[in-house]
Amino acid sequence: RQWQRNLWYILGRQWIEYQTRYGGWRDKRMASWIPRPVTNKCKETVQAIRAMFTSIKLSVNVRPNGSDPKNVSAAATADEMSPLLHEVHFMNQAMSEFDFWLCVCGNAVLHTYIDYDIKHGEIVITAETCVECGETSPSNEIADAGQKCPSCGGQEFTPAVDPTTGAPIETRKPKGIPCTIVLSPLETSWPQSYSRFDDLPYIIRSRWRTKRYYQAQPECAEMIPKITWQKSPAGHNLNLFTSLGQANDLGVGSNTYTEGSNRGGAHEDGITEHEVWMKPTGKYPQGLVFRVLGDSQPMVVRLENEGLPGPMPYTDAEGNPLFTFAHATYEHVGGRILGSGAIDPIITKQDALNRLDSQVELCLSRTANPVWLEPKGAEIQKLTGMPGLVIKWNPLTVGGNAKPERIAGVRIFDGVSLTDLVESLQNFPASV
């Protein structure tokens, strides 16, 4: 509820109220003649903070853990590769998105992993036959065994061919690339009974995948007939996240956008993916990673390339599983993992500024504008207020007292200067 409100305020949709009956935010029911101005100080505040974060250049300084030559060499290599890894993972773009979620929702998660999407290309793995035992093995397994046959340890091989066609035996697999992505709090979930992120036993990453994606992935093609496709995610958080792609900065749109129930994939079938990353336990000493499709009829995904389901795919130098998630909060709140955002304290002031602007516009349109006083019987056809307007009236009516006259508008404030009041409200982020 709080994240959804902040997102709509950033997008300029601020005349909203929460309705418990519908479980979401809706436009306030107001008369059509009431102005609804928006002076978006929330967005200006986020822009200022993000500009400050962008000016900070992140870097690392790798130091050897001891005087051993191997440690010194490893540290020097890592220190030199740091700028390259920064570019490979597109960290500038990632941190820009990270700053947005951190300021608006107060929470953001970084996830580092290897992406096996087919869009990155394929690698061809040839097979070789051992001369001694005749066993055929992929070349990557032979390389992992130290350029020896995994079965007998032989070191002489010949290219393996298909006995029926005579063509070389090859295996094509998607090329995996390392990447670091930013996950919003709408895409992640965990048990709220823990007060520290490091104590979490697992984390769930949710995402919406279209049918087109499964048709493009070779390993997913056989799952397509078994999936019950949907038009939108069933979960409220993910539904809100997918609807942001069709929102704009004008603060306009139907109520379905405001409620977060917009059909993010209304024109294309898709399915919700829930990927669970579980830390090591007694039953799973290397951790567990598995992916579930759908909400009403869940189905476990089995992918050989990604090793799903299976243990955590990444380990450190000592073989310990790595939990490749990092969580950050903008403002820590004691006793809970989730933090508060940068614009949470100024929402009430933003509402006050909008209400004041609305009242000012209403007063200007009703009392501050000058009007014409037209006595009865003056025989004036129409007063338009146009420059050079010629007004014809009958001076003989009512004893010559029927002359039209202009009445000036009434001042909105007689005591406090309205300009000073508006300027003081517009500068409230500096005082906060």
Short mmCIF file of C-alpha atoms in Angstrom, two decimals, residues 47-289:
data_model
loop_
_atom_site.label_atom_id
_atom_site.label_comp_id
_atom_site.label_asym_id
_atom_site.label_seq_id
_atom_site.Cartn_x
_atom_site.Cartn_y
_atom_site.Cartn_z
CA GLN A 47 15.66 13.65 -8.58
CA ALA A 48 17.93 15.62 -6.25
CA ILE A 49 18.86 12.55 -4.21
CA ARG A 50 19.46 10.42 -7.32
CA ALA A 51 21.69 13.13 -8.78
CA MET A 52 23.74 13.06 -5.60
CA PHE A 53 24.02 9.25 -5.73
CA THR A 54 25.00 9.33 -9.41
CA SER A 55 27.91 11.66 -8.66
CA ILE A 56 29.39 9.01 -6.35
CA LYS A 57 31.72 6.73 -8.30
CA LEU A 58 31.83 3.25 -6.82
CA SER A 59 35.17 1.46 -6.82
CA VAL A 60 36.96 -1.36 -5.01
CA ASN A 61 40.43 -1.75 -3.58
CA VAL A 62 41.41 -5.41 -3.46
CA ARG A 63 44.13 -6.26 -0.95
CA PRO A 64 45.92 -9.60 -0.52
CA ASN A 65 44.89 -11.75 2.42
CA GLY A 66 48.43 -12.48 3.57
CA SER A 67 51.91 -12.31 2.11
CA ASP A 68 51.71 -15.49 0.07
CA PRO A 69 52.59 -14.84 -3.61
CA LYS A 70 49.35 -16.48 -4.68
CA ASN A 71 47.32 -14.06 -2.57
CA VAL A 72 49.26 -11.08 -3.88
CA SER A 73 48.82 -12.21 -7.49
CA ALA A 74 45.10 -12.91 -7.02
CA ALA A 75 44.54 -9.50 -5.41
CA ALA A 76 46.42 -7.68 -8.19
CA THR A 77 44.43 -9.54 -10.87
CA ALA A 78 41.11 -8.81 -9.16
CA ASP A 79 42.02 -5.15 -8.74
CA GLU A 80 42.80 -4.83 -12.45
CA MET A 81 39.64 -6.67 -13.53
CA SER A 82 37.33 -4.59 -11.34
CA PRO A 83 36.68 -1.85 -13.98
CA LEU A 84 36.07 -4.52 -16.62
CA LEU A 85 33.57 -6.38 -14.45
CA HIS A 86 31.87 -3.08 -13.72
CA GLU A 87 31.26 -2.59 -17.45
CA VAL A 88 30.34 -6.22 -18.12
CA HIS A 89 27.61 -6.11 -15.48
CA PHE A 90 26.35 -2.68 -16.70
CA MET A 91 26.59 -1.38 -13.17
CA ASN A 92 26.00 2.26 -14.12
CA GLN A 93 22.54 1.44 -15.48
CA ALA A 94 21.88 -1.01 -12.65
CA MET A 95 22.74 1.49 -9.92
CA SER A 96 20.60 4.17 -11.57
CA GLU A 97 17.59 1.86 -11.33
CA PHE A 98 18.69 0.83 -7.84
CA ASP A 99 18.65 4.46 -6.69
CA PHE A 100 15.09 4.92 -7.95
CA TRP A 101 13.64 2.02 -5.96
CA LEU A 102 15.75 2.91 -2.95
CA CYS A 103 14.42 6.48 -2.82
CA VAL A 104 10.79 5.81 -3.75
CA CYS A 105 10.09 2.56 -1.92
CA GLY A 106 12.96 2.63 0.55
CA ASN A 107 14.14 -0.85 -0.45
CA ALA A 108 16.08 -2.39 -3.33
CA VAL A 109 17.78 -5.73 -3.95
CA LEU A 110 20.79 -6.59 -6.12
CA HIS A 111 20.98 -10.11 -7.58
CA THR A 112 24.09 -11.40 -9.32
CA TYR A 113 23.78 -14.55 -11.41
CA ILE A 114 24.49 -16.09 -14.82
CA ASP A 115 21.75 -15.53 -17.37
CA TYR A 116 21.19 -18.40 -19.82
CA ASP A 117 18.78 -16.58 -22.10
CA ILE A 118 18.99 -17.64 -25.75
CA LYS A 119 19.25 -13.96 -26.78
CA HIS A 120 22.91 -14.06 -25.69
CA GLY A 121 23.71 -16.70 -28.33
CA GLU A 122 24.67 -20.37 -28.22
CA ILE A 123 27.82 -22.39 -27.66
CA VAL A 124 28.56 -25.61 -29.54
CA ILE A 125 30.01 -28.49 -27.51
CA THR A 126 31.57 -31.24 -29.59
CA ALA A 127 31.90 -34.84 -28.47
CA GLU A 128 35.02 -37.03 -28.57
CA THR A 129 35.48 -40.79 -28.39
CA CYS A 130 38.15 -42.37 -26.19
CA VAL A 131 40.51 -44.59 -28.18
CA GLU A 132 41.10 -46.97 -25.25
CA CYS A 133 37.56 -47.61 -23.96
CA GLY A 134 35.43 -46.27 -26.81
CA GLU A 135 33.38 -44.08 -24.46
CA THR A 136 31.97 -40.88 -26.04
CA SER A 137 32.06 -37.81 -23.81
CA PRO A 138 31.44 -34.08 -24.35
CA SER A 139 34.59 -32.03 -24.66
CA ASN A 140 33.75 -29.93 -21.60
CA GLU A 141 33.60 -33.07 -19.39
CA ILE A 142 36.95 -34.17 -20.78
CA ALA A 143 38.41 -30.75 -19.98
CA ASP A 144 37.01 -30.90 -16.44
CA ALA A 145 38.67 -34.28 -15.95
CA GLY A 146 42.10 -32.83 -16.86
CA GLN A 147 42.04 -33.70 -20.57
CA LYS A 148 41.43 -37.34 -19.69
CA CYS A 149 38.62 -39.75 -20.34
CA PRO A 150 36.13 -39.52 -17.46
CA SER A 151 35.64 -43.31 -17.61
CA CYS A 152 39.11 -44.86 -18.01
CA GLY A 153 41.53 -41.95 -17.82
CA GLY A 154 42.76 -42.33 -21.37
CA GLN A 155 44.37 -39.37 -23.12
CA GLU A 156 43.81 -40.20 -26.79
CA PHE A 157 40.57 -39.18 -28.47
CA THR A 158 38.98 -39.05 -31.89
CA PRO A 159 36.06 -36.86 -33.01
CA ALA A 160 32.74 -38.58 -32.31
CA VAL A 161 30.37 -38.96 -35.27
CA ASP A 162 26.81 -40.13 -35.64
CA PRO A 163 26.87 -43.72 -36.99
CA THR A 164 23.74 -43.18 -39.09
CA THR A 165 24.53 -39.82 -40.70
CA GLY A 166 28.27 -39.57 -40.23
CA ALA A 167 27.90 -36.00 -38.95
CA PRO A 168 29.88 -34.81 -35.92
CA ILE A 169 28.04 -35.17 -32.62
CA GLU A 170 27.40 -31.68 -31.24
CA THR A 171 25.38 -30.26 -28.40
CA ARG A 172 24.09 -26.70 -28.51
CA LYS A 173 23.48 -24.82 -25.27
CA PRO A 174 22.57 -21.21 -24.52
CA LYS A 175 25.54 -19.03 -23.75
CA GLY A 176 25.49 -17.82 -20.16
CA ILE A 177 26.66 -14.32 -19.32
CA PRO A 178 27.22 -12.87 -15.85
CA CYS A 179 24.86 -10.07 -14.92
CA THR A 180 23.67 -8.04 -11.96
CA ILE A 181 20.06 -6.94 -11.96
CA VAL A 182 18.05 -4.74 -9.64
CA LEU A 183 14.95 -6.19 -8.04
CA SER A 184 12.29 -3.89 -6.67
CA PRO A 185 10.47 -4.77 -3.44
CA LEU A 186 7.50 -5.63 -5.66
CA GLU A 187 9.49 -8.50 -7.21
CA THR A 188 10.90 -10.04 -4.04
CA SER A 189 9.35 -11.50 -0.91
CA TRP A 190 10.52 -13.16 2.28
CA PRO A 191 9.10 -13.95 5.74
CA GLN A 192 8.60 -10.74 7.71
CA SER A 193 9.21 -12.45 11.04
CA TYR A 194 12.95 -11.79 10.71
CA SER A 195 14.48 -8.46 11.65
CA ARG A 196 17.75 -8.79 9.68
CA PHE A 197 18.32 -9.70 6.05
CA ASP A 198 21.26 -12.00 6.82
CA ASP A 199 19.00 -14.18 9.00
CA LEU A 200 16.56 -14.97 6.20
CA PRO A 201 16.32 -18.69 5.39
CA TYR A 202 15.19 -18.02 1.81
CA ILE A 203 14.11 -15.35 -0.65
CA ILE A 204 11.54 -15.56 -3.44
CA ARG A 205 12.05 -13.73 -6.71
CA SER A 206 8.85 -13.28 -8.74
CA ARG A 207 8.57 -12.22 -12.37
CA TRP A 208 6.13 -12.23 -15.27
CA ARG A 209 7.21 -14.14 -18.37
CA THR A 210 5.31 -14.04 -21.63
CA LYS A 211 4.50 -17.00 -23.82
CA ARG A 212 6.82 -15.58 -26.45
CA TYR A 213 9.76 -16.04 -24.07
CA TYR A 214 9.05 -19.76 -23.64
CA GLN A 215 8.67 -20.22 -27.36
CA ALA A 216 12.14 -18.71 -27.89
CA GLN A 217 13.91 -20.90 -25.31
CA PRO A 218 14.80 -24.37 -26.65
CA GLU A 219 14.55 -26.07 -23.25
CA CYS A 220 11.18 -24.49 -22.45
CA ALA A 221 9.41 -25.49 -25.66
CA GLU A 222 8.16 -28.82 -24.27
CA MET A 223 6.57 -27.09 -21.26
CA ILE A 224 4.32 -24.80 -23.34
CA PRO A 225 1.38 -27.28 -23.72
CA LYS A 226 1.42 -28.02 -19.97
CA ILE A 227 1.20 -24.37 -18.82
CA THR A 228 -2.12 -22.73 -18.01
CA TRP A 229 -1.52 -19.29 -19.48
CA GLN A 230 -2.86 -16.11 -17.91
CA LYS A 231 -3.48 -12.52 -18.99
CA SER A 232 -1.99 -10.91 -15.89
CA PRO A 233 -0.26 -11.90 -12.64
CA ALA A 234 -2.50 -13.00 -9.80
CA GLY A 235 -0.38 -11.38 -7.08
CA HIS A 236 -1.06 -7.72 -6.30
CA ASN A 237 2.62 -6.71 -6.05
CA LEU A 238 3.66 -8.22 -9.38
CA ASN A 239 0.46 -6.95 -11.00
CA LEU A 240 1.33 -3.43 -9.92
CA PHE A 241 4.89 -3.81 -11.20
CA THR A 242 3.77 -4.95 -14.67
CA SER A 243 1.26 -2.10 -14.91
CA LEU A 244 4.03 0.50 -14.45
CA GLY A 245 5.17 -0.14 -18.01
CA GLN A 246 1.92 1.37 -19.30
CA ALA A 247 1.76 4.31 -16.88
CA ASN A 248 2.93 7.80 -17.81
CA ASP A 249 4.10 10.98 -16.06
CA LEU A 250 0.94 12.95 -16.79
CA GLY A 251 -0.97 11.58 -13.85
CA VAL A 252 -3.85 10.50 -16.07
CA GLY A 253 -5.36 7.14 -16.84
CA SER A 254 -8.18 4.86 -15.81
CA ASN A 255 -8.82 3.70 -12.27
CA THR A 256 -7.33 0.32 -13.07
CA TYR A 257 -3.89 1.92 -13.11
CA THR A 258 -4.46 3.49 -9.71
CA GLU A 259 -5.68 0.26 -8.16
CA GLY A 260 -2.67 -1.60 -9.49
CA SER A 261 -4.99 -4.08 -11.20
CA ASN A 262 -4.15 -3.09 -14.75
CA ARG A 263 -3.57 -5.99 -17.08
CA GLY A 264 0.16 -5.60 -17.71
CA GLY A 265 0.14 -8.39 -20.31
CA ALA A 266 -3.42 -7.99 -21.52
CA HIS A 267 -2.46 -8.42 -25.18
CA GLU A 268 -0.13 -11.38 -24.66
CA ASP A 269 -0.39 -14.58 -22.66
CA GLY A 270 2.09 -15.17 -19.90
CA ILE A 271 2.75 -16.89 -16.60
CA THR A 272 4.11 -15.96 -13.20
CA GLU A 273 7.46 -17.40 -12.14
CA HIS A 274 8.41 -17.78 -8.48
CA GLU A 275 12.10 -18.60 -8.04
CA VAL A 276 13.04 -19.71 -4.53
CA TRP A 277 16.63 -19.43 -3.29
CA MET A 278 17.00 -21.37 -0.04
CA LYS A 279 20.11 -21.21 2.12
CA PRO A 280 21.86 -24.43 3.23
CA THR A 281 19.97 -26.61 5.70
CA GLY A 282 20.48 -30.05 7.19
CA LYS A 283 18.47 -31.60 4.35
CA TYR A 284 20.08 -29.45 1.67
CA PRO A 285 23.69 -28.74 2.76
CA GLN A 286 24.44 -26.95 -0.53
CA GLY A 287 21.23 -24.95 -0.51
CA LEU A 288 18.33 -25.31 -2.91
CA VAL A 289 17.12 -23.37 -5.93
#
